[in-house]
């Protein structure tokens, strides 16, 4: 299908974008890479009168490091994130996730900010950002606000974002951890039927602090505290990995659709927990 007619705006700064967003109100939607919003517009499930294109705002593109954190601009593409040397070195799971998203066209145009604002339960970034203990920097006319990823994602296509908020950056702790992202792929869309992100802070051969997060399993991404607690203080042995993996997705409301039943998704969560942990041995 073809979207309805829409007025197109291309601000050059965050301030310009915020002014437009506030003046146009409910009639406007933000456009970054377009790979979440445009398909919905084609189906006419959303028909805004105005599009505000924030995809080329320079201050929202790229990766930088300061004394407090590593920041990823919200309009940085999946492909650029996947290939950033700093991200590859400090956060392998983020680099891996970026390289697994969609196809070449999607990775070259889609953005991390657009993806997490859409909050598709099968998207790759939410689970990875939870495992990274990331925060989301949001800006509106009143100022800036930092939201923990754990609090940002609230449900099926639901986030803490208000209508006049713009995601400007994703903030990552500077501490490097062993990490990986593993997923069971829906072959047509490349979305995750089950995705597991694992980040381990190691003390020699012992897991000092584990972060295990899932996307695709439930209506929103989640940290799996049962698996984390089973790993903390233990050596990363085959026996301990298998014991921890059996606990994956217990007590969670699990999605069921024509791609995978609830029972199959729960099984996959355990399988991909084990795969992720084995990749970090």
Coordinates of C-alpha atoms in Angstrom, one line a residue:
X1 CA 0.0 0.0 0.0
X2 CA 0.9 3.7 -0.3
X3 CA 1.0 6.0 2.7
X4 CA -1.3 9.0 2.9
X5 CA 0.2 12.5 2.0
X6 CA 2.5 13.9 4.6
X7 CA 4.5 17.1 5.1
X8 CA 8.2 16.5 5.4
X9 CA 10.5 18.5 7.7
X10 CA 14.3 18.1 8.0
X11 CA 15.7 20.0 11.0
X12 CA 19.5 20.4 11.3
X13 CA 19.7 20.4 15.1
X14 CA 18.0 18.8 18.1
X15 CA 16.6 22.2 19.1
X16 CA 15.0 22.7 15.7
X17 CA 13.5 19.2 15.9
X18 CA 12.1 19.8 19.4
X19 CA 10.6 23.1 18.3
X20 CA 8.8 21.4 15.4
X21 CA 7.7 18.5 17.5
X22 CA 6.2 20.9 20.1
X23 CA 4.5 23.2 17.6
X24 CA 3.0 20.4 15.5
X25 CA 1.9 18.2 18.4
X26 CA 0.0 15.0 17.8
X27 CA 0.0 15.6 14.1
X28 CA 3.8 14.8 13.8
X29 CA 6.0 11.8 14.0
X30 CA 9.8 11.5 14.2
X31 CA 11.5 9.7 11.4
X32 CA 15.1 8.4 11.8
X33 CA 16.0 5.4 9.5
X34 CA 12.3 4.8 8.6
X35 CA 12.5 1.0 8.9
X36 CA 9.9 0.9 11.8
X37 CA 7.7 3.8 10.9
X38 CA 7.4 3.6 7.1
X39 CA 6.1 0.0 7.0
X40 CA 3.4 1.0 9.5
X41 CA 2.5 4.1 7.4
X42 CA 2.3 1.9 4.3
X43 CA -0.3 -0.2 6.0
X44 CA -2.0 3.0 7.2
X45 CA -1.9 1.9 10.8
X46 CA -0.3 5.2 11.5
X47 CA -1.0 8.3 9.3
X48 CA 0.8 11.4 10.6
X49 CA 0.3 14.7 8.8
X50 CA 4.0 15.7 9.4
X51 CA 7.2 13.7 9.4
X52 CA 10.2 15.3 11.2
X53 CA 13.4 13.6 9.9
X54 CA 16.0 13.5 12.6
X55 CA 18.2 11.0 10.8
X56 CA 20.9 13.4 9.7
X57 CA 21.3 15.5 12.8
X58 CA 25.1 15.4 13.3
X59 CA 25.1 15.6 17.1
X60 CA 23.0 12.4 17.1
X61 CA 25.3 10.3 14.9
X62 CA 28.4 8.4 15.9
X63 CA 30.1 6.9 18.9
X64 CA 32.2 8.8 21.5
X65 CA 33.8 8.2 24.9
X66 CA 34.2 10.5 27.8
X67 CA 35.2 10.0 31.5
X68 CA 31.8 8.7 32.4
X69 CA 30.4 6.6 29.6
X70 CA 30.5 5.5 26.0
X71 CA 27.7 7.2 24.0
X72 CA 26.0 6.0 20.8
X73 CA 24.1 8.6 18.9
X74 CA 20.5 7.6 18.4
X75 CA 20.6 8.3 14.6
X76 CA 23.7 6.0 14.2
X77 CA 22.9 3.1 11.8
X78 CA 23.0 -0.5 12.8
X79 CA 25.8 -1.1 10.3
X80 CA 28.0 1.7 11.7
X81 CA 27.5 0.5 15.2
X82 CA 28.4 -3.1 14.2
X83 CA 31.7 -1.9 12.7
X84 CA 32.9 0.7 15.3
X85 CA 36.3 -0.5 16.7
X86 CA 35.4 0.9 20.2
X87 CA 32.2 -1.1 20.3
X88 CA 33.8 -4.2 19.0
X89 CA 36.5 -4.0 21.7
X90 CA 34.3 -3.0 24.7
X91 CA 30.9 -4.5 23.8
X92 CA 31.2 -7.5 21.4
X93 CA 27.5 -8.3 21.9
X94 CA 26.4 -4.9 20.6
X95 CA 28.6 -5.2 17.5
X96 CA 27.3 -8.7 16.9
X97 CA 23.7 -7.6 17.3
X98 CA 24.1 -4.7 14.9
X99 CA 25.5 -7.1 12.3
X100 CA 22.6 -9.5 12.6
X101 CA 19.8 -7.0 12.1
X102 CA 17.7 -7.4 8.9
X103 CA 19.6 -7.3 5.6
X104 CA 22.2 -4.9 4.2
X105 CA 19.7 -2.3 3.3
X106 CA 18.1 -2.3 6.8
X107 CA 21.5 -2.2 8.5
X108 CA 22.6 0.8 6.3
X109 CA 19.5 2.9 6.9
X110 CA 17.9 1.7 10.2
X111 CA 19.0 3.4 13.4
X112 CA 19.3 2.3 17.0
X113 CA 17.2 5.1 18.3
X114 CA 14.3 4.4 15.9
X115 CA 14.4 0.7 16.8
X116 CA 14.3 1.1 20.6
X117 CA 11.6 3.9 20.3
X118 CA 9.4 1.4 18.3
X119 CA 10.1 -1.3 21.0
X120 CA 9.2 -4.3 18.9
X121 CA 9.5 -7.3 21.2
X122 CA 11.4 -9.2 18.5
X123 CA 14.0 -6.4 17.9
X124 CA 17.6 -7.1 18.8
X125 CA 18.7 -3.9 20.5
X126 CA 16.4 -3.9 23.6
X127 CA 17.8 -7.2 25.1
X128 CA 21.4 -6.2 24.3
X129 CA 21.0 -2.8 26.0
X130 CA 19.5 -4.5 29.1
X131 CA 22.5 -6.8 29.4
X132 CA 24.8 -3.9 28.9
X133 CA 23.1 -2.0 31.8
X134 CA 22.6 0.9 29.3
X135 CA 20.7 4.1 29.8
X136 CA 18.7 6.1 27.3
X137 CA 19.3 9.9 27.1
X138 CA 16.1 11.7 26.2
X139 CA 15.6 15.3 25.5
X140 CA 12.5 17.6 25.4
X141 CA 11.9 21.3 25.7
X142 CA 12.2 21.1 29.5
X143 CA 15.7 19.6 29.3
X144 CA 17.4 16.2 29.4
X145 CA 16.5 13.0 31.2
X146 CA 18.4 9.7 31.6
X147 CA 16.3 6.6 31.7
X148 CA 17.7 3.2 32.6
X149 CA 17.0 0.6 29.9
X150 CA 15.5 -1.6 32.6
X151 CA 12.8 1.1 33.0
X152 CA 12.5 2.3 29.4
X153 CA 10.9 -0.7 27.9
X154 CA 7.4 -1.1 29.4
X155 CA 5.5 -3.6 27.2
X156 CA 4.5 -4.5 23.7
X157 CA 5.5 -1.5 21.5
X158 CA 5.5 0.6 24.8
X159 CA 8.2 2.8 26.3
X160 CA 8.6 5.6 28.8
X161 CA 8.8 8.1 25.9
X162 CA 6.4 11.0 25.9
X163 CA 5.1 12.5 22.6
X164 CA 7.5 15.4 22.8
X165 CA 10.6 13.4 23.7
X166 CA 13.5 12.7 21.4
X167 CA 16.0 9.9 22.1
X168 CA 19.4 11.5 21.5
X169 CA 22.0 9.0 22.8
X170 CA 22.4 5.6 24.3
X171 CA 24.8 5.6 27.2
X172 CA 27.0 2.5 28.1
X173 CA 29.1 1.9 31.2
X174 CA 32.8 2.1 30.4
X175 CA 33.6 -1.2 32.1
X176 CA 34.4 -3.9 29.6
X177 CA 32.9 -7.3 30.0
X178 CA 33.0 -10.6 28.1
X179 CA 29.8 -10.5 26.1
X180 CA 27.9 -12.1 23.2
X181 CA 24.5 -12.0 21.5
X182 CA 22.9 -15.2 20.1
X183 CA 19.6 -15.5 18.4
X184 CA 17.2 -17.8 16.7
X185 CA 16.3 -16.0 13.5
X186 CA 13.0 -15.7 11.7
X187 CA 14.4 -16.3 8.2
X188 CA 12.3 -13.8 6.3
X189 CA 12.4 -10.8 8.5
X190 CA 15.6 -11.6 10.4
X191 CA 13.9 -10.6 13.6
X192 CA 14.6 -12.7 16.7
X193 CA 12.2 -15.4 17.6
X194 CA 14.5 -15.7 20.6
X195 CA 17.5 -13.6 21.3
X196 CA 19.8 -14.0 24.3
X197 CA 22.4 -11.4 25.3
X198 CA 25.0 -12.4 27.9
X199 CA 27.6 -10.1 29.6
X200 CA 29.9 -11.5 32.2
X201 CA 32.3 -9.7 34.6
X202 CA 34.9 -12.3 35.4
X203 CA 37.3 -12.8 38.3
X204 CA 39.8 -15.2 36.8
X205 CA 37.6 -18.3 36.0
X206 CA 34.8 -17.2 38.2
X207 CA 31.7 -15.3 37.2
X208 CA 31.7 -12.2 39.4
X209 CA 28.6 -10.6 37.9
X210 CA 26.3 -11.9 35.2
X211 CA 23.8 -10.0 33.0
X212 CA 21.5 -12.2 30.9
X213 CA 18.7 -10.6 28.9
X214 CA 16.2 -11.8 26.4
X215 CA 14.2 -10.3 23.5
X216 CA 11.6 -12.1 21.4
X217 CA 10.5 -14.3 24.3
X218 CA 8.0 -12.0 26.0
X219 CA 6.1 -8.8 25.2
X220 CA 9.0 -6.8 26.5
X221 CA 12.7 -7.6 26.9
X222 CA 13.8 -8.7 30.4
X223 CA 16.8 -9.6 32.5
X224 CA 16.7 -13.2 33.8
X225 CA 17.7 -12.9 37.4
X226 CA 17.3 -16.7 38.0
X227 CA 20.0 -17.5 35.4
X228 CA 22.2 -14.6 36.6
X229 CA 22.0 -15.8 40.3
X230 CA 22.8 -19.4 39.2
X231 CA 26.0 -18.1 37.6
X232 CA 27.3 -15.5 40.0
X233 CA 30.2 -16.8 42.1
X234 CA 30.5 -20.0 40.0
X235 CA 33.1 -21.1 37.6
X236 CA 32.0 -21.0 33.9
X237 CA 32.0 -24.8 33.6
X238 CA 29.9 -26.9 31.3
X239 CA 28.0 -28.3 34.3
X240 CA 27.3 -24.8 35.7
X241 CA 26.2 -23.5 32.3
X242 CA 23.8 -26.4 31.8
X243 CA 22.3 -25.9 35.3
X244 CA 21.8 -22.2 34.8
X245 CA 20.3 -22.6 31.3
X246 CA 17.6 -24.9 32.7
X247 CA 16.2 -21.9 34.6
X248 CA 15.9 -19.6 31.6
X249 CA 12.5 -17.8 31.1
X250 CA 10.9 -19.5 34.1
X251 CA 7.9 -17.6 35.5
X252 CA 7.8 -15.3 32.4
X253 CA 4.7 -14.7 30.3
X254 CA 5.9 -16.1 27.0
X255 CA 4.7 -15.1 23.5
X256 CA 3.0 -17.6 21.3
X257 CA 2.3 -16.9 17.6
X258 CA 2.5 -18.6 14.1
X259 CA 6.4 -18.5 14.3
X260 CA 6.7 -20.3 17.6
X261 CA 4.5 -21.7 20.3
X262 CA 5.0 -20.7 24.0
X263 CA 6.5 -24.2 24.7
X264 CA 8.9 -23.9 21.8
X265 CA 10.0 -20.4 22.7
X266 CA 10.7 -21.5 26.3
X267 CA 12.8 -24.4 25.0
X268 CA 14.7 -22.0 22.7
X269 CA 15.4 -19.6 25.6
X270 CA 17.2 -22.4 27.4
X271 CA 19.0 -23.5 24.3
X272 CA 20.2 -20.0 23.5
X273 CA 21.2 -19.3 27.1
X274 CA 23.5 -22.3 26.9
X275 CA 24.9 -21.2 23.5
X276 CA 25.6 -17.7 24.7
X277 CA 27.4 -18.9 27.8
X278 CA 29.4 -21.5 26.0
X279 CA 30.6 -18.9 23.5
X280 CA 32.1 -17.0 26.5
X281 CA 34.0 -19.9 28.0

